[in-house]
Each structure stands twice: as C-alpha cells, then as structure tokens.
XYZ file of C-alpha atoms in Angstrom:
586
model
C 128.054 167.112 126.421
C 126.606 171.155 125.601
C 127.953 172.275 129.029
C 128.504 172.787 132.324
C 126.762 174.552 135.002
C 128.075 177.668 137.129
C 124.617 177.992 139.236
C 121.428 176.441 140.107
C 118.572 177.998 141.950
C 115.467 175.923 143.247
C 112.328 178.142 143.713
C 110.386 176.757 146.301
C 108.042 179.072 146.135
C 107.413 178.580 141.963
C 108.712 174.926 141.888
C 111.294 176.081 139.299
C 114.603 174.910 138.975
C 116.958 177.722 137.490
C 120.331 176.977 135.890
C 123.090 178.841 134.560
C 126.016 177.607 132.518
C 128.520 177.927 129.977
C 129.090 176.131 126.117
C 131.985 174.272 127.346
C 131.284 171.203 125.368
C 133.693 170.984 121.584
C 131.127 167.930 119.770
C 128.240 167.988 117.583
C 125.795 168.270 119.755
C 127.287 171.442 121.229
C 127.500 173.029 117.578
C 124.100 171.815 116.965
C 122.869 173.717 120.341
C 124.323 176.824 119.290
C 123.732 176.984 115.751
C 119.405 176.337 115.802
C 119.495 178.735 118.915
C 120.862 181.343 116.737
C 118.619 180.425 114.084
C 115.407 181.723 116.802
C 114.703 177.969 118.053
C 113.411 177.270 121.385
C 114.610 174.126 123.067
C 113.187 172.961 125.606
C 115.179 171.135 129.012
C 114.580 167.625 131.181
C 116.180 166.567 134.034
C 117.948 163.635 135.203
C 117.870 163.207 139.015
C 118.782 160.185 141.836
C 115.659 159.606 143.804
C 116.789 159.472 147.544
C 113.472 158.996 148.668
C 109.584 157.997 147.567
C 106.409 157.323 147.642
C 103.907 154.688 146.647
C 100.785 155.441 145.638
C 97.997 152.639 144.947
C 95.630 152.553 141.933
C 92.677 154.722 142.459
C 94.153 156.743 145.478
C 94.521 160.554 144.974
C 97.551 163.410 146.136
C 98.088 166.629 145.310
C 101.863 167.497 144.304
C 103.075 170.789 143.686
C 99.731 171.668 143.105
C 98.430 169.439 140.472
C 96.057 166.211 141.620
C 97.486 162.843 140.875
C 95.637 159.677 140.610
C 97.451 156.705 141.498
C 99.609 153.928 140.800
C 102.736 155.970 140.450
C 105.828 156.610 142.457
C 105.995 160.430 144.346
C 109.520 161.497 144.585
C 109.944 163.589 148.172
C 113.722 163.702 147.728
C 116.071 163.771 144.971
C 119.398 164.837 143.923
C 120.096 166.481 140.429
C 122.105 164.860 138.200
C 122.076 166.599 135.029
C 119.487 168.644 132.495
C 119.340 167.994 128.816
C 118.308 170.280 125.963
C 115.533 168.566 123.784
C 113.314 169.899 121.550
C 110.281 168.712 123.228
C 110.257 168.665 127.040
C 108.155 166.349 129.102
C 106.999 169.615 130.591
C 105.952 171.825 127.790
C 106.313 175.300 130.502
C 110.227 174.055 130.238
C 112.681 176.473 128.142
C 116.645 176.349 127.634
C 117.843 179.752 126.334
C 121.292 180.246 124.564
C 122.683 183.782 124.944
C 123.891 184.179 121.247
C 120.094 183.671 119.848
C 119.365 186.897 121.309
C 120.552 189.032 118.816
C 118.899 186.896 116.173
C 115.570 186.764 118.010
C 112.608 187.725 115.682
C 115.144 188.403 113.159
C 113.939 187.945 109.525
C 112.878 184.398 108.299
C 113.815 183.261 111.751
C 111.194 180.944 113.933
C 108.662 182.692 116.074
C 109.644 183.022 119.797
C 106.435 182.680 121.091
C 103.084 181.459 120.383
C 101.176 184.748 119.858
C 104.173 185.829 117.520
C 103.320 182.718 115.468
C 99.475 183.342 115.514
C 100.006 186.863 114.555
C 102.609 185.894 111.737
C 99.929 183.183 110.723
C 97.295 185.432 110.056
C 95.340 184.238 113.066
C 93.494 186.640 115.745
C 94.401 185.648 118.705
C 91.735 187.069 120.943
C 88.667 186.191 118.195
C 90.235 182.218 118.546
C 87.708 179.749 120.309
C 89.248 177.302 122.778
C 89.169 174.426 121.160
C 91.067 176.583 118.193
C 93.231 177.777 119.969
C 94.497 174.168 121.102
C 94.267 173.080 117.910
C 96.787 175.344 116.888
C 99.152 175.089 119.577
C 99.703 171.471 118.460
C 100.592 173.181 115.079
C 103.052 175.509 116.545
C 104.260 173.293 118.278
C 105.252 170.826 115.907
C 106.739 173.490 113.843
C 109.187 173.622 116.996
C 110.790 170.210 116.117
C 113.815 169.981 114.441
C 113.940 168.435 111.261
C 115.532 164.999 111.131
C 115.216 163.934 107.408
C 115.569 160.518 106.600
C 117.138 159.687 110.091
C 113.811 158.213 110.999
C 111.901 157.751 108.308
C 111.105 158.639 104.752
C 109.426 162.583 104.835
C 105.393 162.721 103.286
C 104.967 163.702 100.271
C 102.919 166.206 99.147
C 100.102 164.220 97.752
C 100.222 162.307 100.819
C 99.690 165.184 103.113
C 97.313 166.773 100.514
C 95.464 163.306 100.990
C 95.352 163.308 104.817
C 94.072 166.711 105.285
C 91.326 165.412 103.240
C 90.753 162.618 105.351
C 90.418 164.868 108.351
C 88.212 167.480 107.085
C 90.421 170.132 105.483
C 89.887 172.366 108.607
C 92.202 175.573 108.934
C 93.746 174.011 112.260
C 93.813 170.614 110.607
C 95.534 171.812 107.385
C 98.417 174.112 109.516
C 99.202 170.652 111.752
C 99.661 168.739 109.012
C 101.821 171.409 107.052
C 104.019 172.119 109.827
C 104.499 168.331 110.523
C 105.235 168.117 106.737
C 107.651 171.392 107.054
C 110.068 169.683 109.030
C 110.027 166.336 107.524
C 107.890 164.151 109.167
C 107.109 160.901 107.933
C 103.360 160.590 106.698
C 102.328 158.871 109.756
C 103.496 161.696 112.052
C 101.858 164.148 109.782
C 98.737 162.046 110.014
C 98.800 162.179 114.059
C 99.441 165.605 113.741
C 96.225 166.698 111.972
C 94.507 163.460 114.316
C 95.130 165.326 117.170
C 94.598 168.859 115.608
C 90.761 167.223 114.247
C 89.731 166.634 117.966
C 91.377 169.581 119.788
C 93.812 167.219 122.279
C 96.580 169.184 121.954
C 100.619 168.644 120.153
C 100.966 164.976 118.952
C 103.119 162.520 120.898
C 105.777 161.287 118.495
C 106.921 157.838 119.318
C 109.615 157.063 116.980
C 109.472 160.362 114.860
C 111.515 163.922 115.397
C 110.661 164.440 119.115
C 110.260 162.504 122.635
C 106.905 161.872 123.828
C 104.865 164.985 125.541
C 103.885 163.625 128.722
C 105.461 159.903 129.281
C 102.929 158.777 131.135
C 99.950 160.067 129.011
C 100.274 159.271 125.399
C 103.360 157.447 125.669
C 102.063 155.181 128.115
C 99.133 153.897 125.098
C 101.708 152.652 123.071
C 103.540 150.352 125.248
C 100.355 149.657 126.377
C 99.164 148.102 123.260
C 102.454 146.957 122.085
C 102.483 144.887 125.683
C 98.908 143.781 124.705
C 99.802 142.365 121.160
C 103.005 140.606 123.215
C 100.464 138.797 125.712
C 98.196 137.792 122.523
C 95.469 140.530 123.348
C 95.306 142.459 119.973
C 91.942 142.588 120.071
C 91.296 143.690 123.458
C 94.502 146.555 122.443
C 91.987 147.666 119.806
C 88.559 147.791 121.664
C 90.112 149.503 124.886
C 93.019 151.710 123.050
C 91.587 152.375 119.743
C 92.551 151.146 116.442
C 94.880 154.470 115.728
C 96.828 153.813 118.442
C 97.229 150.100 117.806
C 98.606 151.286 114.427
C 100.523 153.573 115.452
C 102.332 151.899 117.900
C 103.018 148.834 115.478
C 106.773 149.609 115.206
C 107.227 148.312 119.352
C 105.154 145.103 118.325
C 107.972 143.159 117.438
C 110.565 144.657 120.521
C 111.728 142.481 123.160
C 110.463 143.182 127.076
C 113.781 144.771 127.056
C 113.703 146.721 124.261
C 110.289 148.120 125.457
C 111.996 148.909 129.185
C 114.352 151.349 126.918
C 111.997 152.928 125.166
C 109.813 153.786 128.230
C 112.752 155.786 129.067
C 113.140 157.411 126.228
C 109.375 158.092 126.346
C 110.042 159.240 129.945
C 112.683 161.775 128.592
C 115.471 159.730 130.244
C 118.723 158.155 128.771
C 119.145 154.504 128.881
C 121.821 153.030 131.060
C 124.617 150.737 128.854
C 124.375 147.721 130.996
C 120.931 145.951 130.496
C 120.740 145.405 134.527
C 121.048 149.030 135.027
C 118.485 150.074 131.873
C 115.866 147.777 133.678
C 116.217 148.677 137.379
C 116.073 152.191 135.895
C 113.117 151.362 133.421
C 111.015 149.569 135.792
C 111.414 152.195 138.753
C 110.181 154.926 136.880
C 106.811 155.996 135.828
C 106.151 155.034 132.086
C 107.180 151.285 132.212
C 105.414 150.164 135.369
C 102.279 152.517 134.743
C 101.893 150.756 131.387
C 102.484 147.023 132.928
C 99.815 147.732 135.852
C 97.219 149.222 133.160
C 97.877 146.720 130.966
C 97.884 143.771 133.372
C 94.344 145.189 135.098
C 92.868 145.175 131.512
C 94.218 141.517 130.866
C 92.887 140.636 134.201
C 89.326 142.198 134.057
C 88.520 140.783 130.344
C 89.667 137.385 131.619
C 87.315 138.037 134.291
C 84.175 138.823 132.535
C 84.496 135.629 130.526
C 84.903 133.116 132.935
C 82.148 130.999 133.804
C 79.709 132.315 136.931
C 76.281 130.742 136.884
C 75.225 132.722 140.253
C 75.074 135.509 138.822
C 71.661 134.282 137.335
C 70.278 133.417 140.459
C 71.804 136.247 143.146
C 71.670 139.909 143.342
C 74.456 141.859 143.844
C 75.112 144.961 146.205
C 77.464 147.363 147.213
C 79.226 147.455 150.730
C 80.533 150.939 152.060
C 83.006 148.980 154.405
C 83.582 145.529 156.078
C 81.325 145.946 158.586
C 78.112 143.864 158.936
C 75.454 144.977 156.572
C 71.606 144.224 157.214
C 69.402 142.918 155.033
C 65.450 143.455 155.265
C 62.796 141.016 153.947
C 59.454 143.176 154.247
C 56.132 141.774 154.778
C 53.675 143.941 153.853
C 50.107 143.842 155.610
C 47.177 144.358 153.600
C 46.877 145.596 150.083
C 45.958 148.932 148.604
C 43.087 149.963 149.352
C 40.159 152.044 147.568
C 41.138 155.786 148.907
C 38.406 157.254 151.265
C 36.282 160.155 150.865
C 38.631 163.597 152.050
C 41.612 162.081 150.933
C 42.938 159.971 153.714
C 45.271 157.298 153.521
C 44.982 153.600 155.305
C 48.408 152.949 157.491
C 49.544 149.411 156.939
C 52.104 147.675 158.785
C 55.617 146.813 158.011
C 57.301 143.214 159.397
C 60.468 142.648 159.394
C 62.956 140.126 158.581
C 66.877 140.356 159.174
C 69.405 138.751 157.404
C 73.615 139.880 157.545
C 76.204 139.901 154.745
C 79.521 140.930 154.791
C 82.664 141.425 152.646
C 86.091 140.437 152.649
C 89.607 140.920 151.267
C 90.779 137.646 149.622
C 94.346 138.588 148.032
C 97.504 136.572 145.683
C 100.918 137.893 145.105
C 103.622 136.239 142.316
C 106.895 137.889 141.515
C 108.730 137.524 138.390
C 112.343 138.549 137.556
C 114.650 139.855 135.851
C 116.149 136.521 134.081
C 112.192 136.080 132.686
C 112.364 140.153 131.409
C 115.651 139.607 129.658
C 114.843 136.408 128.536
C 111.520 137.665 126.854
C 109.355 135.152 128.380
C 105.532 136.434 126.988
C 104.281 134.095 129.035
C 104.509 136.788 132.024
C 102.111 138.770 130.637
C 100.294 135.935 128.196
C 99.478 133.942 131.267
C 100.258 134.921 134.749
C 97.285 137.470 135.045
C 95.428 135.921 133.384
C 95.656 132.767 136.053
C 95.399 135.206 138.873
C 92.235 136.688 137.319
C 90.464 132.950 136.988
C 91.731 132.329 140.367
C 89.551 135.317 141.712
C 86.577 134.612 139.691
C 87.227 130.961 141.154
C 87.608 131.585 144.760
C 84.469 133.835 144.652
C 82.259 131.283 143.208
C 83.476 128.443 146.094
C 82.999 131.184 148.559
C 79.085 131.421 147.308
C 78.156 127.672 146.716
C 79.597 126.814 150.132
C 77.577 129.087 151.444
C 74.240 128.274 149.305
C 75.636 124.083 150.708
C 76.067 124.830 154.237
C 72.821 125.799 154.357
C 73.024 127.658 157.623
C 70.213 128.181 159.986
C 67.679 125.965 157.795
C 67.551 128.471 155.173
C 66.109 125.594 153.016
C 63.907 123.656 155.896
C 60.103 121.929 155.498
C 59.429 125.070 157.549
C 59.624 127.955 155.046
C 58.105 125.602 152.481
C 61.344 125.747 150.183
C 62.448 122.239 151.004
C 61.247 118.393 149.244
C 63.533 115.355 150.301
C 62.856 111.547 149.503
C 62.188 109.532 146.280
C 59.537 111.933 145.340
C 62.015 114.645 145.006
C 64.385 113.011 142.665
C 64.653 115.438 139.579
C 61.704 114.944 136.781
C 58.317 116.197 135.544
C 56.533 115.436 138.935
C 59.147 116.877 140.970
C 59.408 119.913 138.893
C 55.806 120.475 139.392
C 55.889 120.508 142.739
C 59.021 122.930 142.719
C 57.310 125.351 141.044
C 54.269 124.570 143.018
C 56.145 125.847 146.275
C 57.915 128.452 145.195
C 54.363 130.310 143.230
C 52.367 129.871 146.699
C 55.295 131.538 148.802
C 53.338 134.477 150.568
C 54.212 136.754 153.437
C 54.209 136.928 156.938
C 50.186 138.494 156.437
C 49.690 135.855 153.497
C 49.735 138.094 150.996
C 51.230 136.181 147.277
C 55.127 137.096 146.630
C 54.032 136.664 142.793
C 57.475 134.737 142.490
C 58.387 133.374 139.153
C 60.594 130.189 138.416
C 63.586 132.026 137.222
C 66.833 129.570 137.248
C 66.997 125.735 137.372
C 70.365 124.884 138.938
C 71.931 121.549 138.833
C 74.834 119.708 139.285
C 76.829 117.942 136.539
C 75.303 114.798 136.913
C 72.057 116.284 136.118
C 72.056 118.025 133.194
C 70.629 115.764 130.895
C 67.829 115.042 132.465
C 67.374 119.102 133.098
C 67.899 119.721 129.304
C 65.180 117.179 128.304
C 62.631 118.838 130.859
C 63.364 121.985 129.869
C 64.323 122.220 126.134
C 62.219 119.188 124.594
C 59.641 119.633 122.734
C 57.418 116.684 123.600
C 57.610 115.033 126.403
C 55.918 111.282 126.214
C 53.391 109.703 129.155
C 53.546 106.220 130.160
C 50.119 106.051 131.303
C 47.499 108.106 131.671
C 43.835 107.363 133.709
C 41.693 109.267 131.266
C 43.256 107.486 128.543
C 44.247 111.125 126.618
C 48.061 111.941 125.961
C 48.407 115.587 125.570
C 51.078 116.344 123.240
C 53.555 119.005 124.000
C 56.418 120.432 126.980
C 54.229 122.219 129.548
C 58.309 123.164 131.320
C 59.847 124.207 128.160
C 61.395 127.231 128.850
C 60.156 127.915 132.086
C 63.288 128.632 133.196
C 67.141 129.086 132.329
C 69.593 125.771 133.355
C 72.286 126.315 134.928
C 75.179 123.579 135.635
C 77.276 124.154 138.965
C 80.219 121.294 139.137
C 80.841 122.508 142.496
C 77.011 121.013 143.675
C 78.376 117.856 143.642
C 82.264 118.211 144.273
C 83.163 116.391 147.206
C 86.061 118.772 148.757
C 82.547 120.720 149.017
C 81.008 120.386 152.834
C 77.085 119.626 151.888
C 77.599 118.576 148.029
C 75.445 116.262 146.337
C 74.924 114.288 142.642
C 70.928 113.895 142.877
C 70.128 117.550 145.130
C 68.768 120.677 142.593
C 67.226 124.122 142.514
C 64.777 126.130 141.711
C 65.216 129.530 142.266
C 62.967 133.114 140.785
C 64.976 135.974 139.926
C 67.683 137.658 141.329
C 65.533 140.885 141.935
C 63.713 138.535 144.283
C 67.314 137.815 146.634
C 67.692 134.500 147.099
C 71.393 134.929 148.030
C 73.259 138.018 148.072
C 76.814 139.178 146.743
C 78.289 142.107 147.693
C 81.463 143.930 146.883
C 82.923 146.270 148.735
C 82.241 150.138 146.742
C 80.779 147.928 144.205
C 83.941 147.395 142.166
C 83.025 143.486 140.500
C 86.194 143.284 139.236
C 89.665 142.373 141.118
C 92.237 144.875 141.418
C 96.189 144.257 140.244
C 98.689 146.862 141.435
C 102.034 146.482 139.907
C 105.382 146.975 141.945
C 108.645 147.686 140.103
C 111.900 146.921 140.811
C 112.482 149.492 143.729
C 109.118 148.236 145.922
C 111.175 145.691 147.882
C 115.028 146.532 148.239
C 115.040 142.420 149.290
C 113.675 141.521 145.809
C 115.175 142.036 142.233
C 111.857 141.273 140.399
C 108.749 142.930 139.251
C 105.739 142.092 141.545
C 102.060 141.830 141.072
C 99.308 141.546 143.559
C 95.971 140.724 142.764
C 92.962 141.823 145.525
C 89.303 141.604 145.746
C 86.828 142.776 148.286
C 83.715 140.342 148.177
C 81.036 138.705 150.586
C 78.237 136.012 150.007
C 74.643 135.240 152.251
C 71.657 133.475 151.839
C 68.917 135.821 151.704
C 65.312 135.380 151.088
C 64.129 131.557 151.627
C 60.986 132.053 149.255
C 63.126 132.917 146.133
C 64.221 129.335 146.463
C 63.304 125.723 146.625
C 65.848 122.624 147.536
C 65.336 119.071 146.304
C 67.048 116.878 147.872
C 66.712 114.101 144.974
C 67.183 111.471 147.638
C-alpha cells in the first residue's frame, strides 16, 4: 500500500482517468515511492478493475475502441468498476504518469533524471528536430530504459562491461545502439536485457519488453504475448515450429518460462498483463485465463499447432483438383468453354473473325463443418501437456480428414454420369483391369478429349490415382525400368518403360473403404492436371486452413474450463469430365 485516493475523475471526452490521493501508506514500498520521485523519476500507473460487462470478439474480426482499431480474438470491456491503480515503472500504457508532489521541487535539479524526453535528448547531445524517425524511436527505447529502476542482483547478475562492450559490437556500434545498451547497463541489467535493448534499438521497434528483468512487459499482449507463446510451443513439443514462426531471439529469450508449469505461465501472463496474481490458484486462473495475455497466447499458439499439423497431413487431391475461392455459401457456377474455331490468319484492314462461345455449367458450394472440446481446470493445474501436445493437433487431422471424405465421396458418387461411356471418360469389364493395355487406352481417351466444335483439349496424363490394393501394380507401370513382353507377333521385344513417369501415383485408402458409398479394390484413375478441373475445392475467402478460436474461462458462466472450437468453410464438385478417365477394373 502507497495510498489512498481522495478523487477520481473519468474524462469521457479524453478517455483519461484522473486520480488524486494522499501517501498514507507507512511500508517500503511507500518510502520507495517517495524517495525515487524526489530523486526526478517518473513512474508510471496501471489499473486494476472488475469487468461488469464484455465483449467477444472472433479472430480476424475488427472494432474500433476509444479510437484505436483492434483485430480480434480478445475480450472488449464495455463496463467496469475500478478497483485500484498501481505505481510501476513501466506502464502497459506508456502515455500513463503517476506524479508525487514532493519531486517537484527536485525536478530538473542537478544530477537528477530528465523529466521528459526532449530534456534527455537535449542533455544527450542529440538534436531533436535534425533526428530521423526511425532515430528518434531508437532512442526513445534508450530513454526509456534509463527510466527503470535499478534492481541489482534481485534478478539477475548485472553485464559487465566487456559484455556490453561485446554486444554493441554485435549490433553494429550505432549511436542509438550504443545509448540502449548503456542505459540498460546503467541500471543493472543483466546482459541479456542489455542485449534486447540494443536488439530492439538495431531495428527501430521501440523500448524492449523485459520479461523477467527490472520492468513489466510494454504492451501484454504484444511482446509479452511471444514469449508465452513459444514457451507454450516448447511445452506441446513444437520447438521447432517456436523458432521458424517466432524467431530464434525470442525462443531464447523466453527460455526461463520453458520449464514453468501451465500454472505458473497463467501467473506470469498477469504479471505480463500488469496485473497482480490472486493467492488462491482457482482465483489466479479464472483471473489469468479471462484476461487478454493468457488466452491471446493459447489461441495463437493453438492456430499455429493446428495449421502446421495441417499442412503435413496426407491429401493426395490436391494433385488432381483445383482449388477456388468462395465469396459466400451461396451456389457458385462453374463454366466449361468450348471454343469454336481456331485463330485465324488476320484479314487485310485489320478486322477480327467473331467465334463463338458454348457453354457448360457445373455448381459448387461451401460449407461450415465445425468441433468443439473443453478442457478444465483439474488438466491446467495438473500440467497435463497433452492439452496442447495433442488435442489440436487431433482436431487439426480431423479437419484435414473430414475434407478429404467430403471430396472422394463426391469423386465415388459419381453424380449425374460424370464418368459415363458418353463423355468418353469411362472403360468397365476385364479389359479395364489396371495394366499396360489398360493404361494405354486411359491415356488414349483422355489425349483425344476435344470440345463441343472438336477442337483437341491438348490434355496431359497428369495423376494416376489408385486405391491401396493397387499400388504395386501402379508402381511397376510407372517407376520400372523395363517392362518384359510375353509374346510379341513380329517376334521383336523392345526394351524399355514407354509409362515411366508419365504421371505421378497417388494412393487413396478411401477408393476402396467400404463405409464409402461407390468404393472399389480393382476401379482407378487417370486424371491431367489440376489447371484442367477435374473436380473442384473451394473455400470460403480462400482461407485453406481451419480456424481455432479459444474461449477462456468467462465464455460460458455454465462451464469452468477453457474451450476450443475448431471451424472450416469448404465445398467439393466434379467439374470437367475430360480431365478424367474411370476404370472400372471389373
């Protein structure tokens, strides 16, 4: 306790919050308040507050609050009641200030800290109006630093010299590099806060985010946020991925939360969210998981699990179909164009033949397929890994899944004789039993495909596709070298694979899975490329990869458990019948 308050003010109009109050407090802390104020430091204030009522907001959607544009997930407070307001040295909110009135008569006083930032410039040596932008940022990280107190060994063992002498080195030597680093090293950071310091003052970003150092985190759910991030992707066994998508500086640095338990990561979101942590460890992770560092770090975290899980899971269509974007979930139209006539030589004065345009329509649409799995508290304070280690993870498969049954029961239902005698796309019988001759005549069909006017397609074999039970035989035709005759009329035996690689094999178990309306063990495919269409798959805004949104502890006043919902907007349709052939094997 510093205080107490006599009055508070809310400024709609400025969205400020103004207190006034009296040093009523007799600890430390109180003495400590005083004392650096007098000395010409600035604190900086947070505030504690009861949300009485919010707002969800789901990943990717946008609001405006208090006139800055937010992008979702993230809770929007519309109501709250203030609790209390703390003096820190670095606020959440760097445009915060706490102002003692004893350091006024100290203010600017000699050897006493700069009050403001063009003080410090000046002071520095620096021209403030001949500074470039990306100076001038570079430096406010410096200065701002310099505004920590200095904590000693309380968290770490200070730089040396040669160690900070080495890191500005490492970064350049710059003028704006070499005044981060030196202020870092003024008020005894440790040399990996030093190094952040002249990091961040190397690339412009702005004053470092100390995560276990002299201050809180600037902006819990910026910075902050990539810590727990990667600290919750070494938990779930992703250190890689932590690496490739964070960066490998923020992997290192944010090696001391590696080895914290899910609860020891709940309190330090709230520490990185400027908040104290509750005593009891129900109340620490209702408040942890209902505030904005802890579950914006879970849902990034759990979408990044979810789409490189995605990516590598097996999905031979997309060799075979071409992919599209949907606006909506309306019908969309598909055109296959036949095209009469070919160029032709252009006529004295210039003018051009008209040719004529045929059309062909085929629909597609998309859909929302959705999974939800709740986890709760017991498996958070019990430390169970496997929440994050396997649960997306599942979900993810289960969407790549459940979009691959949803195209090979279309490609098997074969609806409206896509694959017919008809459209010359179609073999059936002992003859069409997979093999050389077979083969031949697959290719045969789909190279002669023309037009409505009979003009060639020019269509390529692109994609062999068989079921399981056919692979070997589809590896031998396609990837032998030889391939032997058993008789031949003229009596010659050319030597050599006239189908090795004319196309790329892919194995589909679902072909021949029996829950499968239309499956087979002897029927294959031949299909040319997916610029051709056999089949199309759309997604709706073309987003390929399924969404997670994570709920925290105050979603569902019913449920005392952290939820996660997986979603994905897809369709599937049969498209062109010449970009394909069906052999029925049988």
């Amino acid at each position: 306790i510093i205080g107490h308050s006599t009055d508070i003010q809310v400024d709609k109009k400025s969205g400020e919050i103004r207190v006034e109050g009296v040093i009523s407090g007799s600890g430390p802390d109180a003495a400590e308040v005083v004392a650096t104020s007098k000395n010409g430091f600035a604190w900086q204030s947070s505030i504690g507050a009861a949300v009485e009522k919010s707002e969800y907001l789901e990943a990717g959607a946008k609001i405006t609050v208090n006139g800055r544009t937010h992008s979702g997930p993230l809770q929007v407070v519309r109501a709250c009641t203030l609790r209390e307001i703390s003096f820190v040295a670095v606020g959440a909110d760097a445009a915060t200030s706490a102002a003692i009135a004893a350091s006024q008569s100290a203010g600017g006083g000699k050897g006493s800290r700069m009050d403001t930032f063009d003080q410090w410039l000046a002071a520095s040596g620096f021209d403030a109006a001949a500074l470039t932008e990306s100076q001038r940022t570079a430096l406010q990280a410096a200065y701002d630093a310099q505004r920590l107190p200095a904590r000693g060994n309380e968290h770490g063992t200070p730089a040396t010299a040669a160690e900070v002498a080495a890191i500005v080195a490492k970064y350049d030597g710059t003028a704006a590099v070499q005044a981060a680093a030196q202020s870092a090293h003024a008020i005894g950071g440790t040399a990996r806060q030093v190094e952040l310091a002249a990091l961040l003052a190397s690339r412009g970003t702005g004053s470092p985010n100390f995560i276990g150092g002299t201050g809180r985190a600037r902006g819990g759910d910026d910075g902050g946020t990539e810590f727990l991030e990667a600290a919750l992707l070494v938990k779930a066994g992703h250190e890689r991925l932590a690496e490739n998508v964070l960066g490998g500086r923020t992997l290192e640095m944010s090696k001391r939360l590696h080895a914290m338990s899910m609860v020891d990561l709940c309190k330090e979101s709230l520490r990185l969210s400027g908040r104290t942590a509750p005593h009891g460890r129900s109340e620490m992770l209702q408040a942890a998981l209902s505030t904005t560092a802890m579950p914006v770090a879970l849902g990034n975290v759990m979408n990044k699990i979810a789409e490189a899980t995605y990516k590598l899971a097996p999905a031979t269509w997309r060799s075979w179909c071409a992919v599209r974007s949907a606006a909506n979930f309306h019908d969309h139209k598909g055109l296959r164009p036949s095209f009469a006539f070919g160029l032709e030589e252009l006529a004295p004065g210039g003018d051009v033949a008209h040719g004529s345009v045929g059309e062909e329509v085929y629909t597609w649409a998309v859909d929302t397929y959705a999974k939800q799995i709740a986890i709760d508290r017991r498996d958070l304070i019990n430390d169970d890994a496997s929440v994050l280690a396997d649960l997306i993870p599942s979900l993810a498969k289960a969407a790549g899944r459940s979009l691959s049954n949803l195209i090979f029961r279309t490609l098997l239902a074969n609806a409206g004789n896509h694959f017919a005698a008809g459209n010359a796309n179609y073999a059936s019988g002992g003859g069409s039993a997979l093999g050389t001759t077979a083969l031949a005549a697959a290719v045969q069909k789909l190279r002669r495909q023309v037009d409505d006017d009979g003009n060639n397609l020019d269509l390529m074999p692109g994609v062999l596709l068989v079921p399981p039970e056919l692979e070997v035989t589809a590896r031998g035709l396609l990837q032998s070298a030889e391939i032997a005759r058993s008789t031949a009329s003229d009596g010659l035996l050319p030597t050599g694979n006239t189908f090795q690689n004319l196309a790329k094999l892919e194995v589909e178990s679902r072909l021949s899975n029996s829950t499968f309306t239309g499956y087979s063990t002897t029927a294959w495919y031949l299909f040319a490329s997916p610029l051709d269409v056999p089949m199309i798959v759309g997604f709706l805004d073309g987003n390929e990869i399924p969404t997670v949104t994570t709920f925290g502890f105050d979603a569902d006043p019913n449920k005392l458990a952290m939820t996660w919902r997986i979603h994905f907007d897809y369709g599937a349709a049969l498209a062109d019948p010449r970009a394909g052939v069906l052999s029925t094997g049988a």
